[in-house]
PDB file of N, CA and C in Angstrom:
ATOM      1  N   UNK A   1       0.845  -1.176   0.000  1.00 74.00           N
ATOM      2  CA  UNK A   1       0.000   0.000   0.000  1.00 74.00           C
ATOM      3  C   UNK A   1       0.892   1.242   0.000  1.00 74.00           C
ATOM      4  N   UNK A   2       0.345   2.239  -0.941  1.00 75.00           N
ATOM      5  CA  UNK A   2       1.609   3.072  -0.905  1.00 75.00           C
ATOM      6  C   UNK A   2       0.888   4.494   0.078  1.00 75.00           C
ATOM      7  N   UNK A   3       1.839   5.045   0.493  1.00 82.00           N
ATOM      8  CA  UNK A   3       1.307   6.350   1.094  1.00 82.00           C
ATOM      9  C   UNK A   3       1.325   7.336   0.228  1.00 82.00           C
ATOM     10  N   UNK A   4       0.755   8.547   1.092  1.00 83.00           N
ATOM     11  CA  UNK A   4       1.091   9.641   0.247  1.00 83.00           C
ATOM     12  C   UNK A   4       2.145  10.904  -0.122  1.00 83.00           C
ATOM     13  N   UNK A   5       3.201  10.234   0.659  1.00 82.00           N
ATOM     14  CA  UNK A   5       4.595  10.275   0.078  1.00 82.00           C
ATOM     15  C   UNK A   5       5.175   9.882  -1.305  1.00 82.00           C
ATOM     16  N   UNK A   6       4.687   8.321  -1.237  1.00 86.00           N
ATOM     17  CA  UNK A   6       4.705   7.617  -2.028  1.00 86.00           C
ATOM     18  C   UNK A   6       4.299   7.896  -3.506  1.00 86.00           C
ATOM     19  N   UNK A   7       3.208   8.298  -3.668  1.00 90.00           N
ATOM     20  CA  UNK A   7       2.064   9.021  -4.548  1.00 90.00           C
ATOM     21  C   UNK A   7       2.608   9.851  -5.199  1.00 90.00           C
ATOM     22  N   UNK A   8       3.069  11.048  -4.466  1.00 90.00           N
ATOM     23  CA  UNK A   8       3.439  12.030  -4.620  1.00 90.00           C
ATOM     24  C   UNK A   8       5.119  12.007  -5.494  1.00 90.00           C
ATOM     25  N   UNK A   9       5.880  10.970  -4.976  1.00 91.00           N
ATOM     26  CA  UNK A   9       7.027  11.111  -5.461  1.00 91.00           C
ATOM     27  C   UNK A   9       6.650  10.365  -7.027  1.00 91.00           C
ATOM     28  N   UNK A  10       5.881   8.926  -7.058  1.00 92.00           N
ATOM     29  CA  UNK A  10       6.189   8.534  -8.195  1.00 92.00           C
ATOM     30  C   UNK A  10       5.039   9.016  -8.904  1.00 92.00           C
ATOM     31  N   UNK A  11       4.233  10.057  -8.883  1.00 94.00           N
ATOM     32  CA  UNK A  11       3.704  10.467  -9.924  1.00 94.00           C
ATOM     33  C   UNK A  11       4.574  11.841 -10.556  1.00 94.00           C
ATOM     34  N   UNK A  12       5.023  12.397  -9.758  1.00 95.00           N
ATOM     35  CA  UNK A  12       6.535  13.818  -9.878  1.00 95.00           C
ATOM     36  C   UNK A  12       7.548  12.867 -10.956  1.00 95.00           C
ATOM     37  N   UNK A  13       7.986  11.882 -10.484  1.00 95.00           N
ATOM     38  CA  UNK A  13       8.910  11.053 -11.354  1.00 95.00           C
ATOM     39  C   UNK A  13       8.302  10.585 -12.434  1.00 95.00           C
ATOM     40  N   UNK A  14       7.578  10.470 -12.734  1.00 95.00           N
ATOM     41  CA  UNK A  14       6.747   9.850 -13.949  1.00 95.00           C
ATOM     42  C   UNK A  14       6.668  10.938 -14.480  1.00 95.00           C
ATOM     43  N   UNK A  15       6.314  11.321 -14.695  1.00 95.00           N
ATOM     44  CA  UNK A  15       5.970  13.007 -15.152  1.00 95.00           C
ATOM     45  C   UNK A  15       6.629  13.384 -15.968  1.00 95.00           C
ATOM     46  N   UNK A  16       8.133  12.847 -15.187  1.00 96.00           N
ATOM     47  CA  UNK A  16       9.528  13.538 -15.482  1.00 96.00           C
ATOM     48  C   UNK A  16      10.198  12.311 -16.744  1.00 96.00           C
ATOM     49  N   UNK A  17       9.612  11.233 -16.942  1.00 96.00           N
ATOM     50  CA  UNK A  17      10.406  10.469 -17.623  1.00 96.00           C
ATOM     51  C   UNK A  17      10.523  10.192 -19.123  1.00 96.00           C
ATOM     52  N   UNK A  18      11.590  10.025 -19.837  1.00 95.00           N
ATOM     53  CA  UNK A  18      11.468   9.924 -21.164  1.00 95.00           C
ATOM     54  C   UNK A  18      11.304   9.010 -21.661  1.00 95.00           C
ATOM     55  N   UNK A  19      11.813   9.208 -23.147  1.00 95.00           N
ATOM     56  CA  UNK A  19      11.019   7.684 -24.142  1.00 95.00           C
ATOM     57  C   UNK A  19      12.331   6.407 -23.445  1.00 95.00           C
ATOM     58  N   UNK A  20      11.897   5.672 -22.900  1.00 95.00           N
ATOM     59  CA  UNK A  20      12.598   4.393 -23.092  1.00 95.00           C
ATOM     60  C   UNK A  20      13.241   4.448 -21.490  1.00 95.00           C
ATOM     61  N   UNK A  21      13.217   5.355 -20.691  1.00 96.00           N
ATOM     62  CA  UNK A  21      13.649   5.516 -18.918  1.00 96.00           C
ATOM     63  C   UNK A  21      12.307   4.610 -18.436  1.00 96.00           C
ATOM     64  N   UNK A  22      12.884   4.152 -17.560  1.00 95.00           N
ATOM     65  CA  UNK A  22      11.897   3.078 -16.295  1.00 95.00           C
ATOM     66  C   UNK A  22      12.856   3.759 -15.056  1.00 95.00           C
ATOM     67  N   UNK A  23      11.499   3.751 -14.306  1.00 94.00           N
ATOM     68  CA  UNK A  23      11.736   3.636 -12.810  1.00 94.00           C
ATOM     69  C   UNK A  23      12.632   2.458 -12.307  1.00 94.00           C
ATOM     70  N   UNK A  24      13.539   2.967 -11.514  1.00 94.00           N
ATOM     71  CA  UNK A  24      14.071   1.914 -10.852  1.00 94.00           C
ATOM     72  C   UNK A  24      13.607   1.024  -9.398  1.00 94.00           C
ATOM     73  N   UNK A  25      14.301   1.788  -8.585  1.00 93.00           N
ATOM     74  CA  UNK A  25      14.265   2.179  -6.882  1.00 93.00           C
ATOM     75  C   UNK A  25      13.734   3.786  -6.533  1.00 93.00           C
ATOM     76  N   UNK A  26      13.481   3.588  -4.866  1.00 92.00           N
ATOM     77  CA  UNK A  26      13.112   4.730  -4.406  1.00 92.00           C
ATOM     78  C   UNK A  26      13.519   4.931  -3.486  1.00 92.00           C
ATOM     79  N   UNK A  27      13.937   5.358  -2.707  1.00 90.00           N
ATOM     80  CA  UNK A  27      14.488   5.928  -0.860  1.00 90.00           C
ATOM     81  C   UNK A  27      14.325   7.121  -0.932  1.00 90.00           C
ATOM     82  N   UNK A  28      15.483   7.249   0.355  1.00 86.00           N
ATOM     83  CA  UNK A  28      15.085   8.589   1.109  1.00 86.00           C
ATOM     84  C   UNK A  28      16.083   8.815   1.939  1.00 86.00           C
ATOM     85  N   UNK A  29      16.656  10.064   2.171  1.00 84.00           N
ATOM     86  CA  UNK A  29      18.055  10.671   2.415  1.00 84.00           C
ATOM     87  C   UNK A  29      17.622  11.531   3.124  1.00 84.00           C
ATOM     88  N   UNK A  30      18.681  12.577   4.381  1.00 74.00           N
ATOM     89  CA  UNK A  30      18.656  13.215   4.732  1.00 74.00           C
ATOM     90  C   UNK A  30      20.126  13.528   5.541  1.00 74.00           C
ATOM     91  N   UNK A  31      20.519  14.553   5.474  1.00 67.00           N
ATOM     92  CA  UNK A  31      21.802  15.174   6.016  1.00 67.00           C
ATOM     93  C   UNK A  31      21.523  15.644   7.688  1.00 67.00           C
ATOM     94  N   UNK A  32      21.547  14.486   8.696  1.00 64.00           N
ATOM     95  CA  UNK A  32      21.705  14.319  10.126  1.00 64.00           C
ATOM     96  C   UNK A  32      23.045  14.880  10.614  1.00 64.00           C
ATOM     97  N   UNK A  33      24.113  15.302   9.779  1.00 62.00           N
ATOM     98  CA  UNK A  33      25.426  15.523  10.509  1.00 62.00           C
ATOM     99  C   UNK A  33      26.107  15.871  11.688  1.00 62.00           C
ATOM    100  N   UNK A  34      24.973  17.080  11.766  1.00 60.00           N
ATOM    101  CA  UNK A  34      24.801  18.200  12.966  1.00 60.00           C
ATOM    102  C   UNK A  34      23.588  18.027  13.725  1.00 60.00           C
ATOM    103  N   UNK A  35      22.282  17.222  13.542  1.00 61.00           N
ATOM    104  CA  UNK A  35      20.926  17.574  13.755  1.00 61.00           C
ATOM    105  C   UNK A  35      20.992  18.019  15.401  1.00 61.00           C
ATOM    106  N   UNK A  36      22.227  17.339  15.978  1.00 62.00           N
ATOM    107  CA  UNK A  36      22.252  17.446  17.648  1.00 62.00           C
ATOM    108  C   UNK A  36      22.489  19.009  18.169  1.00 62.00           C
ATOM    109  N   UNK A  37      23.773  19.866  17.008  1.00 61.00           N
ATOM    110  CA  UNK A  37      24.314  21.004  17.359  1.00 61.00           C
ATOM    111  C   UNK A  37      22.731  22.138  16.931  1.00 61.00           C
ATOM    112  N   UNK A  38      22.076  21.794  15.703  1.00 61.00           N
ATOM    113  CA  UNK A  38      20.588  22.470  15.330  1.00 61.00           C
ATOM    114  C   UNK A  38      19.731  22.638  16.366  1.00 61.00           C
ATOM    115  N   UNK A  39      19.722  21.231  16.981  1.00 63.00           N
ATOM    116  CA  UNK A  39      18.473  20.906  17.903  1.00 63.00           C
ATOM    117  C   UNK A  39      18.999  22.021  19.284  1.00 63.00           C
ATOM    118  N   UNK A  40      20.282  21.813  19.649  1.00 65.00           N
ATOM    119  CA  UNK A  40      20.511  22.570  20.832  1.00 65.00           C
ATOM    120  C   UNK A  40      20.370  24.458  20.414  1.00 65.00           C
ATOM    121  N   UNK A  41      20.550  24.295  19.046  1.00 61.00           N
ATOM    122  CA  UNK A  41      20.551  25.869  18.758  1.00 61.00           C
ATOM    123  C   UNK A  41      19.392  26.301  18.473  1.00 61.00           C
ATOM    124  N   UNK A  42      18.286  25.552  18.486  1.00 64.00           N
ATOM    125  CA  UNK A  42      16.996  25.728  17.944  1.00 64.00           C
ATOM    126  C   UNK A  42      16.159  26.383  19.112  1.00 64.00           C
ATOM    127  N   UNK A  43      16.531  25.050  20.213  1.00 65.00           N
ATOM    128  CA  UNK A  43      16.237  25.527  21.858  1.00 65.00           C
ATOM    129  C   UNK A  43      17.085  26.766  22.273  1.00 65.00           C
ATOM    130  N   UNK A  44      17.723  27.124  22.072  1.00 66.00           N
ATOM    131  CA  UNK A  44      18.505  28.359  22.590  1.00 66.00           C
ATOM    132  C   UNK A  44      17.417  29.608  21.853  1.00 66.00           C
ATOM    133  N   UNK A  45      17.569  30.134  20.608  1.00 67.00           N
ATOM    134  CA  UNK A  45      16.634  30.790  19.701  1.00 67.00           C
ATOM    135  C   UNK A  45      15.273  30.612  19.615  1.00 67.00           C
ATOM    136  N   UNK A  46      14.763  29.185  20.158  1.00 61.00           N
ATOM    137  CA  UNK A  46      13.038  29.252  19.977  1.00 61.00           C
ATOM    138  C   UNK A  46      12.876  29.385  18.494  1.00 61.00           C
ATOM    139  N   UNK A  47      13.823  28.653  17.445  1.00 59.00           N
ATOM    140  CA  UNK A  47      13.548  28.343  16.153  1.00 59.00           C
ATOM    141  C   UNK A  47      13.481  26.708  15.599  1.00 59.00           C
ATOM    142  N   UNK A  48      12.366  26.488  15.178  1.00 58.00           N
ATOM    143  CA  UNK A  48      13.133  24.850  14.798  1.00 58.00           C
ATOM    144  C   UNK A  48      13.667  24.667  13.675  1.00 58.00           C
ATOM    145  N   UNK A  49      15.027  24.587  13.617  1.00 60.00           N
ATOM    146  CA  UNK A  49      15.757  24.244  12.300  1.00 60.00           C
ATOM    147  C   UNK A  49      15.647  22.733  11.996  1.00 60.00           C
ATOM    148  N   UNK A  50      15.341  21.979  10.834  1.00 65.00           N
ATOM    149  CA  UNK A  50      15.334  20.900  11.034  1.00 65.00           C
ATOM    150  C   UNK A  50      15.841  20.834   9.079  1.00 65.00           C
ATOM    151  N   UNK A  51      16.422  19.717   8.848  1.00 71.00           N
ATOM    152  CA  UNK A  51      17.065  19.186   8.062  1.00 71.00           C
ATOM    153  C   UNK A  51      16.437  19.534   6.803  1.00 71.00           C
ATOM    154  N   UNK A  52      16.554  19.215   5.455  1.00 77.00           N
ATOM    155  CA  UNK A  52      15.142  18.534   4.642  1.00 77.00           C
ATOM    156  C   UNK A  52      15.407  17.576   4.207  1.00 77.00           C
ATOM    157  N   UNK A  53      14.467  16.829   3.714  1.00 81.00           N
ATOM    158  CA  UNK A  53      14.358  15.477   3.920  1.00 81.00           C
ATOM    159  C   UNK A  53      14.380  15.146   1.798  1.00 81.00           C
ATOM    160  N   UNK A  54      15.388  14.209   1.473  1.00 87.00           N
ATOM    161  CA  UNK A  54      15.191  13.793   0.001  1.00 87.00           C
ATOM    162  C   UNK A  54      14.996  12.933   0.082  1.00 87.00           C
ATOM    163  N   UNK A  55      13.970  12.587  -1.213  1.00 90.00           N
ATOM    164  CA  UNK A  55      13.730  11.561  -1.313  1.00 90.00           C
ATOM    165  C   UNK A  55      14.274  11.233  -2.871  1.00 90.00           C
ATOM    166  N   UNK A  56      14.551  10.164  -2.730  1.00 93.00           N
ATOM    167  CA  UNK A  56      15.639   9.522  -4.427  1.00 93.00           C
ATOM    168  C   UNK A  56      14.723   8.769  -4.907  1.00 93.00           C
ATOM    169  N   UNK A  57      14.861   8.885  -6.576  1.00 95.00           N
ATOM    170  CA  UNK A  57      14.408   7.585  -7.632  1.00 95.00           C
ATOM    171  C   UNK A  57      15.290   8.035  -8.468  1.00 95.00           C
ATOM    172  N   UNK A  58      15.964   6.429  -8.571  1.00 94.00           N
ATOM    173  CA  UNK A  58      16.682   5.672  -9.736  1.00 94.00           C
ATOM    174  C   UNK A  58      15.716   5.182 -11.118  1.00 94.00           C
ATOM    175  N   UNK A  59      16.459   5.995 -11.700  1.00 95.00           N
ATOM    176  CA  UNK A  59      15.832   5.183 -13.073  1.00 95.00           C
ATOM    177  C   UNK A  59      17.108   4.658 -14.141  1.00 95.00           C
ATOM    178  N   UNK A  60      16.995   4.290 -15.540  1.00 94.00           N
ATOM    179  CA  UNK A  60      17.809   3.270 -15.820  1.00 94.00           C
ATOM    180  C   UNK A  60      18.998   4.518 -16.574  1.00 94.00           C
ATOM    181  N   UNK A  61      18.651   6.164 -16.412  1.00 94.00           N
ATOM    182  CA  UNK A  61      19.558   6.821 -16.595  1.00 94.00           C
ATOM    183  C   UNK A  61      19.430   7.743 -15.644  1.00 94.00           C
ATOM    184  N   UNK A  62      19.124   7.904 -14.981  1.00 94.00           N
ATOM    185  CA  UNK A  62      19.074   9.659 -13.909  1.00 94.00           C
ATOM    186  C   UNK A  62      18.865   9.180 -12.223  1.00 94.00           C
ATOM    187  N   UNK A  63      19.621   9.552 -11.683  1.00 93.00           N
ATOM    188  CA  UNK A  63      19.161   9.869 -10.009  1.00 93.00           C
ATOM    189  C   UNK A  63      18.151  11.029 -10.109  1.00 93.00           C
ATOM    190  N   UNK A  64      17.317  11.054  -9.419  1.00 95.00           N
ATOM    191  CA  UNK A  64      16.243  12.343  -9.090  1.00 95.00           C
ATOM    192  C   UNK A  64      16.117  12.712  -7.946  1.00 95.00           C
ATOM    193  N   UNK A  65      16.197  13.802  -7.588  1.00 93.00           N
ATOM    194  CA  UNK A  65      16.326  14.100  -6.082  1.00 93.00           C
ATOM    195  C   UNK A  65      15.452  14.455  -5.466  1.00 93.00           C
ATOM    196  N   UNK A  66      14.377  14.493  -5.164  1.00 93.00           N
ATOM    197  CA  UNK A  66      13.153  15.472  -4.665  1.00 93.00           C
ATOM    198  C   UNK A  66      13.231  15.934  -3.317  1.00 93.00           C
ATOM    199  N   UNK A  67      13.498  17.222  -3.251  1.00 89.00           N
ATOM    200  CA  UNK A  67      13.792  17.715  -2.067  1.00 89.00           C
ATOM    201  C   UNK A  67      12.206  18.575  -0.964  1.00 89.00           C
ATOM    202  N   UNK A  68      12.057  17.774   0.427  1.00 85.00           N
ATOM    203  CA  UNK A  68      10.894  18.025   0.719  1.00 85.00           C
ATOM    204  C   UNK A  68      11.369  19.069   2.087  1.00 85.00           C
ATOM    205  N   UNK A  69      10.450  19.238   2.431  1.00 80.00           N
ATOM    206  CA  UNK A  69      10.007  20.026   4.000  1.00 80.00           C
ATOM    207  C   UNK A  69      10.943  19.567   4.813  1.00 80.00           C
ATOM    208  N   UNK A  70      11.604  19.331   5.877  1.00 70.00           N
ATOM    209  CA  UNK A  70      12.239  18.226   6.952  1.00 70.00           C
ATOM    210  C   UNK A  70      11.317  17.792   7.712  1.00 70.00           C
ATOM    211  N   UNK A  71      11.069  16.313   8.758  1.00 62.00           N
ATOM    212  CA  UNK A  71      10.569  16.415   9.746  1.00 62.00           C
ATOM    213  C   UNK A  71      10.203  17.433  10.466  1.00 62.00           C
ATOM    214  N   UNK A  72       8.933  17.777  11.315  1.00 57.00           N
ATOM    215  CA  UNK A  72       8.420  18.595  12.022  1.00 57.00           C
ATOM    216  C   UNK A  72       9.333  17.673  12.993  1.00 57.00           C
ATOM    217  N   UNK A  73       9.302  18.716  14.615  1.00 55.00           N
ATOM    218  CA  UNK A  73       9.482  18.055  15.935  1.00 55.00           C
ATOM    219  C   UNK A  73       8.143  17.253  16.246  1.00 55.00           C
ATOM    220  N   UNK A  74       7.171  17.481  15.552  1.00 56.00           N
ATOM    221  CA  UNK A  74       5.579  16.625  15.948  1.00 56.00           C
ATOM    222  C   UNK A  74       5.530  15.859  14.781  1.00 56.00           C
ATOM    223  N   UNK A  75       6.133  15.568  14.052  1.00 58.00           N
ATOM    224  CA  UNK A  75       5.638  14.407  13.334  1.00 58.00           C
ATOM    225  C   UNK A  75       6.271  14.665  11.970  1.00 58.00           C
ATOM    226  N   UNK A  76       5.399  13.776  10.743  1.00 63.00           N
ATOM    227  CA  UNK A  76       6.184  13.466   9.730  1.00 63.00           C
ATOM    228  C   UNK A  76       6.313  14.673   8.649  1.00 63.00           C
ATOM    229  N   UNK A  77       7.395  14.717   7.759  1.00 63.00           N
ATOM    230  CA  UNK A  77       7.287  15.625   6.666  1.00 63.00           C
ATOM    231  C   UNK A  77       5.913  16.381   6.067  1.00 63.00           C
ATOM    232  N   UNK A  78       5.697  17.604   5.544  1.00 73.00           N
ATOM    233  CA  UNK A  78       4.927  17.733   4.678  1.00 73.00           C
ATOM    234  C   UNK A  78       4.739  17.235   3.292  1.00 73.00           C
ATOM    235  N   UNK A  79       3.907  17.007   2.994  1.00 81.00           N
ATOM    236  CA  UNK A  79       3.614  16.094   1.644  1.00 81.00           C
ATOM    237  C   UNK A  79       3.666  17.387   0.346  1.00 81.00           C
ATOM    238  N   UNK A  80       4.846  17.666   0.390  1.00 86.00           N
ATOM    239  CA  UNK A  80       5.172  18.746  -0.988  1.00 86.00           C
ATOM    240  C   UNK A  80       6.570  18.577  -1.375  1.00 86.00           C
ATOM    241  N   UNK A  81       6.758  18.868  -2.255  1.00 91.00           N
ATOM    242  CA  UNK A  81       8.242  19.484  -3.035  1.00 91.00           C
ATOM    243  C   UNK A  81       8.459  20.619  -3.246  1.00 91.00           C
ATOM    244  N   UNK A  82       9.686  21.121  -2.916  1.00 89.00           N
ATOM    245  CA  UNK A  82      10.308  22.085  -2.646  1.00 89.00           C
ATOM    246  C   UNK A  82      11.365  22.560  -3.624  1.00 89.00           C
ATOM    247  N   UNK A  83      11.664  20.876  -4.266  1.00 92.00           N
ATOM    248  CA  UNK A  83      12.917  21.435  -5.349  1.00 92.00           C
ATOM    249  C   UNK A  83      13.305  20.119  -5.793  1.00 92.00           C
ATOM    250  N   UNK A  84      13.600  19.805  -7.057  1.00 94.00           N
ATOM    251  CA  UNK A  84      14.076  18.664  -7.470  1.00 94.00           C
ATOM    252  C   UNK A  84      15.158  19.007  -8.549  1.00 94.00           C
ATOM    253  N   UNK A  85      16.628  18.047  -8.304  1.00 92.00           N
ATOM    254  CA  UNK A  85      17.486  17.936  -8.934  1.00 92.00           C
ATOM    255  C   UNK A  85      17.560  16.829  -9.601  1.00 92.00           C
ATOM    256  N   UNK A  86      18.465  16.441 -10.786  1.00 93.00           N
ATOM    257  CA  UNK A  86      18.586  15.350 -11.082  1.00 93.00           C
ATOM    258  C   UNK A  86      20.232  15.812 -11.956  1.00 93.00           C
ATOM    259  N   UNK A  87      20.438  14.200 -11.994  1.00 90.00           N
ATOM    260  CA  UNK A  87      22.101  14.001 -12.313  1.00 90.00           C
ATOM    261  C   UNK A  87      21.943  12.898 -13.011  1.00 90.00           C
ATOM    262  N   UNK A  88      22.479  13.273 -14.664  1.00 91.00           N
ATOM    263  CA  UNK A  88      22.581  12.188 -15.615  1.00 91.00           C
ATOM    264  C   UNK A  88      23.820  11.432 -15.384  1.00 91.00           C
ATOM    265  N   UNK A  89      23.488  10.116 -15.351  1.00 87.00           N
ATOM    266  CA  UNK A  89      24.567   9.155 -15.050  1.00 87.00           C
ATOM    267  C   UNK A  89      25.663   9.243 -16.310  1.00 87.00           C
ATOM    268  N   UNK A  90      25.411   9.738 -17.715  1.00 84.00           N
ATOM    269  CA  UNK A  90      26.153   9.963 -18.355  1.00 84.00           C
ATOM    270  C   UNK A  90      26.905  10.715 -18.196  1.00 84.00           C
ATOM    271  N   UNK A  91      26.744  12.022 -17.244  1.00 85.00           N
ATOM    272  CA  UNK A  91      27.290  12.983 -17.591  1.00 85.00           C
ATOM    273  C   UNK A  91      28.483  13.013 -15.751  1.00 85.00           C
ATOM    274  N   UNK A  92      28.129  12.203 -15.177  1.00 77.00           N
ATOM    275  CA  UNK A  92      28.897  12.027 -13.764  1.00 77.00           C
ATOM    276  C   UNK A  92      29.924  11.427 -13.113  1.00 77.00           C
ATOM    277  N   UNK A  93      30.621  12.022 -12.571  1.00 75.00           N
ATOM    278  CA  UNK A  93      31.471  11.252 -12.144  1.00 75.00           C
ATOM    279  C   UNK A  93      31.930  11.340 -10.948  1.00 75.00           C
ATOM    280  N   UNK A  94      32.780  10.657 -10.233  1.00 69.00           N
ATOM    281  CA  UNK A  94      33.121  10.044  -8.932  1.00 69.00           C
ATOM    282  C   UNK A  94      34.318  11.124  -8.379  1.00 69.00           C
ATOM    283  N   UNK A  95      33.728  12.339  -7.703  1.00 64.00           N
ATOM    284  CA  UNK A  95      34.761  13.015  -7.220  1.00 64.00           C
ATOM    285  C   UNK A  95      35.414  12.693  -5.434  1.00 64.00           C
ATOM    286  N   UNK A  96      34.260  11.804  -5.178  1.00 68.00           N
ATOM    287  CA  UNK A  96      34.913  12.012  -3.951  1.00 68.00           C
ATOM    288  C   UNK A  96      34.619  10.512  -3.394  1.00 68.00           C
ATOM    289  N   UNK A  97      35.413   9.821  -2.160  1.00 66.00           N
ATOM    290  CA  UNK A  97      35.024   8.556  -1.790  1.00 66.00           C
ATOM    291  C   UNK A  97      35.219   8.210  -0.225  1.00 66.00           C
ATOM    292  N   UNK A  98      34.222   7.526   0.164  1.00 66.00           N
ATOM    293  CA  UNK A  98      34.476   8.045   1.865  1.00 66.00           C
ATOM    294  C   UNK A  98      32.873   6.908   2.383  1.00 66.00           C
ATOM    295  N   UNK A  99      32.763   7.063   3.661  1.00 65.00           N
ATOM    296  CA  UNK A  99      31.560   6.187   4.731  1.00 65.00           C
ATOM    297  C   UNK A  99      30.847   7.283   4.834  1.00 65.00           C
ATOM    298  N   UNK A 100      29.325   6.582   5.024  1.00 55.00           N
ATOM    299  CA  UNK A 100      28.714   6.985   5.243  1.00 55.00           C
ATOM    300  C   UNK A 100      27.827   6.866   6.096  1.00 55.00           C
TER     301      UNK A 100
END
């Protein structure tokens, strides 16, 4: 059963696809690095800074990035897009290598 996260991303990706691209995979990313040093600075200021949250689809040429809302402190993302990138696998390459 898909949600409406779900919905939302693969009808945005579809949308987006050309003659002969298929969907691959789907996840979901977010840059936690700091969220501890935010969270304490958020409480200091009475601001909530919070991350934003991507969500990825692979297809059989492009990463797509869809960049959403972050987590609220009460609960889950807003169900919108904010900004979407994408990176042709033709055109990319491997600048950097490291854990994650």
């Amino acid at each position: 059963m898909m949600n409406a996260y779900d919905q939302l991303i693969i009808q945005s990706a579809q949308s987006m696809l050309r003659q002969g691209e298929a969907l691959l995979h789907m996840g979901v990313a977010r840059n936690d690095a700091n969220l501890g040093g935010q969270i304490v600075l958020a409480a200091a200021i009475g601001v909530k800074i919070v991350p934003p949250l991507f969500f990825l689809v692979t297809t059989n040429q492009r990463l797509i990035a869809f960049k959403c809302p972050g987590y609220t402190f009460g609960g889950a993302p807003k169900v919108e897009i904010e900004d979407t990138q994408v990176l042709e696998y033709a055109q990319s390459r491997l600048v950097r290598t490291g854990t994650t």
